[in-house]
Short mmCIF file of C-alpha atoms in Angstrom, two decimals:
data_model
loop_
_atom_site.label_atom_id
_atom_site.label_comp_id
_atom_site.label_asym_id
_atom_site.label_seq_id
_atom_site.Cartn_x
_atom_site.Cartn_y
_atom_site.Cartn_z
CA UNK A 30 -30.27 -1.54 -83.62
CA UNK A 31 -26.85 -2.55 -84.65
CA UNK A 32 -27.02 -0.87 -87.90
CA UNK A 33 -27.28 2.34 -85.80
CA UNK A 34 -24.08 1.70 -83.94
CA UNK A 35 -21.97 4.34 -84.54
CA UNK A 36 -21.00 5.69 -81.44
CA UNK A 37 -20.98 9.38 -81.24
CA UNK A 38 -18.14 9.19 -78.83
CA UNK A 39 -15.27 7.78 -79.14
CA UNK A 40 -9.66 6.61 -80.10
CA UNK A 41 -6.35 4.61 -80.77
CA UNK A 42 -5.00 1.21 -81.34
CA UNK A 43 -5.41 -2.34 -80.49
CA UNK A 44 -3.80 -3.80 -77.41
CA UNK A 45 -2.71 -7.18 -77.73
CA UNK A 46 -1.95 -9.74 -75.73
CA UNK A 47 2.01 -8.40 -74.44
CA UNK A 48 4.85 -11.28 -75.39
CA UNK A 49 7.22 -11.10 -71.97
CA UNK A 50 10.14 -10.61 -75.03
CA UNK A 51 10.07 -7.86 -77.51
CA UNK A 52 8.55 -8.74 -80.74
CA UNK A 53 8.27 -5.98 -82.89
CA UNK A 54 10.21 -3.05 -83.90
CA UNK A 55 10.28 0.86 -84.34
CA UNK A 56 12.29 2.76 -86.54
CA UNK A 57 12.83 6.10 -87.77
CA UNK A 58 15.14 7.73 -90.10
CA UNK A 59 18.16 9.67 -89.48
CA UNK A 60 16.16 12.85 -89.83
CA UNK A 61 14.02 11.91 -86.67
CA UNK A 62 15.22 10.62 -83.36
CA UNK A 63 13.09 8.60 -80.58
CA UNK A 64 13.28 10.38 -77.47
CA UNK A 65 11.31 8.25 -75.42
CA UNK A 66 9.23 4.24 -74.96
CA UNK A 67 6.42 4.79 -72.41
CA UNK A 68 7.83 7.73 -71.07
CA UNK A 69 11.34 5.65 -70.63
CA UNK A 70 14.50 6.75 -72.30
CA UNK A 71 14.52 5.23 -75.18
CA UNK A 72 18.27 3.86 -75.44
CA UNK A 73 16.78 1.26 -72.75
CA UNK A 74 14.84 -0.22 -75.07
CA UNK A 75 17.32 0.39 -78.55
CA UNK A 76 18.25 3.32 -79.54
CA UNK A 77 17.57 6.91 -80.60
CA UNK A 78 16.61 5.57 -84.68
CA UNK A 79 15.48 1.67 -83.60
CA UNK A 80 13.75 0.05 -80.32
CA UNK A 81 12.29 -2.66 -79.40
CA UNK A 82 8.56 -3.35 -77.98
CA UNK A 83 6.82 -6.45 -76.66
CA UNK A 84 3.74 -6.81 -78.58
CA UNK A 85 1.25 -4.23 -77.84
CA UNK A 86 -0.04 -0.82 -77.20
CA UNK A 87 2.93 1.87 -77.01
CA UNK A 88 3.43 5.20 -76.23
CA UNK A 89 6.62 6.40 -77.95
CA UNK A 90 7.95 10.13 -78.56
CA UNK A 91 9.75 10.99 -81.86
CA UNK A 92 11.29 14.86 -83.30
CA UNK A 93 12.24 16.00 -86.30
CA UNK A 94 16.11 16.25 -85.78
CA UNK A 95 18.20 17.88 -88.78
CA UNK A 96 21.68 19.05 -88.98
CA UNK A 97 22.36 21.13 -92.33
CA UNK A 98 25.90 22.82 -92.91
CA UNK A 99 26.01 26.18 -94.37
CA UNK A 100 29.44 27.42 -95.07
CA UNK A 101 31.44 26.48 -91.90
CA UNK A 102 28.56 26.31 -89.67
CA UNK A 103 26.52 23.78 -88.89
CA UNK A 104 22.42 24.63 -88.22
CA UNK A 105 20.25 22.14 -86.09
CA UNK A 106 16.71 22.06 -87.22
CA UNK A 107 14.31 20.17 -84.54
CA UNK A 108 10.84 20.06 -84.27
CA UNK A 109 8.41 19.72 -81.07
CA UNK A 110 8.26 16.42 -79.68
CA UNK A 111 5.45 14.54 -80.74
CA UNK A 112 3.80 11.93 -78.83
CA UNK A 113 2.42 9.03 -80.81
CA UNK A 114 0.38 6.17 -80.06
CA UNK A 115 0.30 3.08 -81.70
CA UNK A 116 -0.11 -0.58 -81.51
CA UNK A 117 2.03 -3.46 -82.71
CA UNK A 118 1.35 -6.76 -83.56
CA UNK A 119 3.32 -9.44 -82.69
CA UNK A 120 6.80 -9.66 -85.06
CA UNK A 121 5.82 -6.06 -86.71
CA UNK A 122 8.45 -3.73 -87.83
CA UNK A 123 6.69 -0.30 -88.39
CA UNK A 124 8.82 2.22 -89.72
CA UNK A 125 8.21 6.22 -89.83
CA UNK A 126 8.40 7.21 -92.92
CA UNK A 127 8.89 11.15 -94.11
CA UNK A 128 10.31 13.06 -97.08
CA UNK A 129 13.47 13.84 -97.51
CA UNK A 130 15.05 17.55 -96.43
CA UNK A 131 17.91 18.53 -98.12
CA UNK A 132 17.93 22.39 -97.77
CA UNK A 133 17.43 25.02 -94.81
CA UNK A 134 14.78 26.63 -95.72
CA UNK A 135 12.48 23.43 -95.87
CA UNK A 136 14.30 22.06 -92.94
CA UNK A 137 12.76 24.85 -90.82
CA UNK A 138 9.55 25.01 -92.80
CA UNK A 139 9.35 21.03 -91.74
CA UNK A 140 10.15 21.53 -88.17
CA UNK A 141 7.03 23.49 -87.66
CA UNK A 142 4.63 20.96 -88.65
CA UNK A 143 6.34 17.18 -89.45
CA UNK A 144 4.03 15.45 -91.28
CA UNK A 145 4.80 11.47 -91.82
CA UNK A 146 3.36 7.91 -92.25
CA UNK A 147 3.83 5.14 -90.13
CA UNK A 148 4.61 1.44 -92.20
CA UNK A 149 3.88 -1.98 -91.50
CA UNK A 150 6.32 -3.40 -93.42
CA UNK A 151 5.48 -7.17 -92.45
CA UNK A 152 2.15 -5.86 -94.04
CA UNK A 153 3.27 -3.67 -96.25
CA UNK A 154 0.70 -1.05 -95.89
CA UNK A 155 0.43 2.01 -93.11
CA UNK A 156 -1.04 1.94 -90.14
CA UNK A 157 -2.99 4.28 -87.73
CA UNK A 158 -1.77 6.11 -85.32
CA UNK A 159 -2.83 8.82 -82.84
CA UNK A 160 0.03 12.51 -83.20
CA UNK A 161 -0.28 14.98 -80.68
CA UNK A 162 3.04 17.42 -80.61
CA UNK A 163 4.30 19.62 -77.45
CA UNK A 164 3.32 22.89 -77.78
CA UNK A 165 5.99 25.48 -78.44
CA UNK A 166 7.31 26.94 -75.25
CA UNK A 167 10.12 30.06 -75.45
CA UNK A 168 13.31 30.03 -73.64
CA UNK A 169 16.39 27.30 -73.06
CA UNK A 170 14.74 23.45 -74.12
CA UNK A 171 17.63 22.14 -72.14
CA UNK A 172 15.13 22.83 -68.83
CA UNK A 173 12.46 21.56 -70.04
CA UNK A 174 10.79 18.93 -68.62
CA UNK A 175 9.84 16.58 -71.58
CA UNK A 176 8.44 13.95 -69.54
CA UNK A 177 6.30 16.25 -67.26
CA UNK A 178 4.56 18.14 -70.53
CA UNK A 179 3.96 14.38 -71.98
CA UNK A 180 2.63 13.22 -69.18
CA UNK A 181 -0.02 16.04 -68.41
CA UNK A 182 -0.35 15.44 -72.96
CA UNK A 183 -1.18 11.95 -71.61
CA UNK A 184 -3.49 12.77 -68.99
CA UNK A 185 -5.68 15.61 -70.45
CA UNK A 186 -6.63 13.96 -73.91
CA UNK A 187 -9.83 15.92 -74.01
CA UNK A 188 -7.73 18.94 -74.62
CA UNK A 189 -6.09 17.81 -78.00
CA UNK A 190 -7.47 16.40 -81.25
CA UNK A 191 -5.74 12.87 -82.21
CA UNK A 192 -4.20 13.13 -85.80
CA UNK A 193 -5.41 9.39 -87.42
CA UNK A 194 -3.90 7.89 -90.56
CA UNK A 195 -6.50 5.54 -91.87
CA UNK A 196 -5.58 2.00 -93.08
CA UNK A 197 -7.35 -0.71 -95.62
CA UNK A 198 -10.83 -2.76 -94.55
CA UNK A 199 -8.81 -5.76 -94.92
CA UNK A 200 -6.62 -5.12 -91.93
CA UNK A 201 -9.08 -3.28 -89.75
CA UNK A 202 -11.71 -6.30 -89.89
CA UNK A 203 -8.76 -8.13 -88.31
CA UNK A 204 -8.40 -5.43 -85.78
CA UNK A 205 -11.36 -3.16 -85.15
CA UNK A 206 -12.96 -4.64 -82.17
CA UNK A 207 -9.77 -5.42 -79.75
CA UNK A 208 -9.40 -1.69 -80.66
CA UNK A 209 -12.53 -0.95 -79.28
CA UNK A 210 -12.13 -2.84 -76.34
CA UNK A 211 -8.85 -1.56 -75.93
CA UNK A 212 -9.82 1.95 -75.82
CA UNK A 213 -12.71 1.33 -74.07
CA UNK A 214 -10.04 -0.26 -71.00
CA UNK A 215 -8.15 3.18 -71.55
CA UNK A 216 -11.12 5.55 -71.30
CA UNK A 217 -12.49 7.66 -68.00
CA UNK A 218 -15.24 6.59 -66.45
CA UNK A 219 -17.48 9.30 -67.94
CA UNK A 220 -16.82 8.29 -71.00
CA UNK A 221 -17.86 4.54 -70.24
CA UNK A 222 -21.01 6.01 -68.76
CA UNK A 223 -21.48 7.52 -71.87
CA UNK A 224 -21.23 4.04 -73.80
CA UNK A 225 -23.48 2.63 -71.52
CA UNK A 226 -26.17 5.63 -71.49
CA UNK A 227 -26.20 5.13 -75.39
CA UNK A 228 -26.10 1.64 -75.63
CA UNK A 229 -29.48 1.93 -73.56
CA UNK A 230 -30.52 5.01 -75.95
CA UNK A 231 -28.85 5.26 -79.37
CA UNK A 232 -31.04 8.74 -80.44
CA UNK A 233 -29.03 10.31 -77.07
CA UNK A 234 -26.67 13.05 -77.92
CA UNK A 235 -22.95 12.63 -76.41
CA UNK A 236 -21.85 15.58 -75.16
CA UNK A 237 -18.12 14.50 -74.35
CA UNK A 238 -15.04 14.55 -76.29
CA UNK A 239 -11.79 13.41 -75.58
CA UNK A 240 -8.81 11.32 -77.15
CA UNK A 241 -10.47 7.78 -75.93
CA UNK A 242 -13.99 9.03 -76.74
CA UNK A 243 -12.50 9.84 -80.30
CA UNK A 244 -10.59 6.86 -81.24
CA UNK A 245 -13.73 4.81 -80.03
CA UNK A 246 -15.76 6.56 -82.17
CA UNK A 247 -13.14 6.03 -85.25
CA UNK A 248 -13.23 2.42 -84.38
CA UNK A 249 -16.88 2.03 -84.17
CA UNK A 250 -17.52 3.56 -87.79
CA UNK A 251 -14.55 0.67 -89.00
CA UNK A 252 -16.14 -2.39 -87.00
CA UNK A 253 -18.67 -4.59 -88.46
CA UNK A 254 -21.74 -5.75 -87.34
CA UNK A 255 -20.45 -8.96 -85.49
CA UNK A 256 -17.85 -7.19 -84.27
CA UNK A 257 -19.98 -4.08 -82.65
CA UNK A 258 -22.62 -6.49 -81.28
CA UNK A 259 -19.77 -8.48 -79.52
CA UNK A 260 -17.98 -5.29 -78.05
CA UNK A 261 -21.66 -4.24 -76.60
CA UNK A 262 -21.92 -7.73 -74.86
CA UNK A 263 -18.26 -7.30 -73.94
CA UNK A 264 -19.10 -4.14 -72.20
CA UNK A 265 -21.13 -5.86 -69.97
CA UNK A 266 -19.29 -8.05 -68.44
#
């Protein structure tokens, strides 16, 4: 019933095989900075506009980061950090692309909620992504622990929806099914139980929902025929 396979379940982006150099690039403009590569500093891979990645799945953490003078005084405008993850293909420069901010007003309007695309330009068309963005906490920021809030972001998926930015058939029929196997890798076990118990029973209903379950089930809906019948059989190896 392969017609049927659209699994109720299941997110994210391709892992491929990782090149021992770096073969693909990241950039943002100078409204954003990267603040972090797999929960690394990010100067140790580039720096805080451009870094470099092996080929692969990434985690990497961006902010809106404006300066606006007013007068003699100079205003910072930053949003939340927002956690994004994406895949790159071997030799592919993706670049974040958002509109431009010239005043104060729409520099704090944007810091709230930074919306933005993510280029291939080796492709030259977007690409999806998974967003999810800190949540506002009051006090200093300079005692925060960033990496301890993206970490628990990391580990409980199931409590935020993935933002995903959709991209042409052409590229996703390339694509789709290391996806799926790739989030498949990355999911709990409950939610591979879940794959299994509907593989065996495609009328079930899945109760669970989390960030793997999600992208799986964005992938699934993209993926052909061929290319859900061969993630089934891959699931049973």
């Amino acid at each position: 019933m392969l017609h049927q396979f659209k699994l109720a379940l299941f997110g994210g982006l391709v892992s491929v095989a990782a090149s021992p150099i770096f073969a693909a690039t990241f950039e943002v403009p100078r409204t954003f900075e990267i603040m972090y590569v797999d929960q690394q500093a990010a100067n140790k891979f580039g720096h805080d506009f451009k870094v470099e990645v092996a080929a692969g799945q990434h985690q990497l953490v961006v902010r809106f980061n404006k300066l606006l003078r007013q007068g003699g005084d100079t205003h910072r405008y930053r949003s939340e950090p927002i956690v994004l993850d994406i895949n790159f293909l071997q030799d592919s420069n993706i670049q974040l692309q958002a509109p431009y901010v010239s005043s104060q007003r729409k520099a704090q309007e944007y810091a709230q909620a930074p919306q933005f695309e993510l280029l291939d330009t080796q492709l030259d068309q977007n690409i999806p992504f998974t967003q999810v963005q800190l949540a506002t906490r009051s006090g200093l920021q300079n005692t925060r622990d960033y990496l301890e809030e993206i970490e628990q972001v990391s580990k409980k998926g199931s409590d935020v929806s993935p933002q995903v930015v959709p991209v042409t058939d052409d590229r996703l029929d390339n694509i789709a099914l290391e996806m799926l196997k790739f989030w498949y890798n990355k999911a709990s076990l409950s939610t591979r139980e879940e794959v299994q118990l509907w593989r065996a029973n495609p009328e079930r209903k899945v109760e669970i929902s989390d960030v793997a379950a999600e992208m799986l089930n964005f992938w699934s809906q993209k993926a052909n025929d061929t290319q859900q019948e061969a993630f089934l059989a891959w699931t049973l190896k």
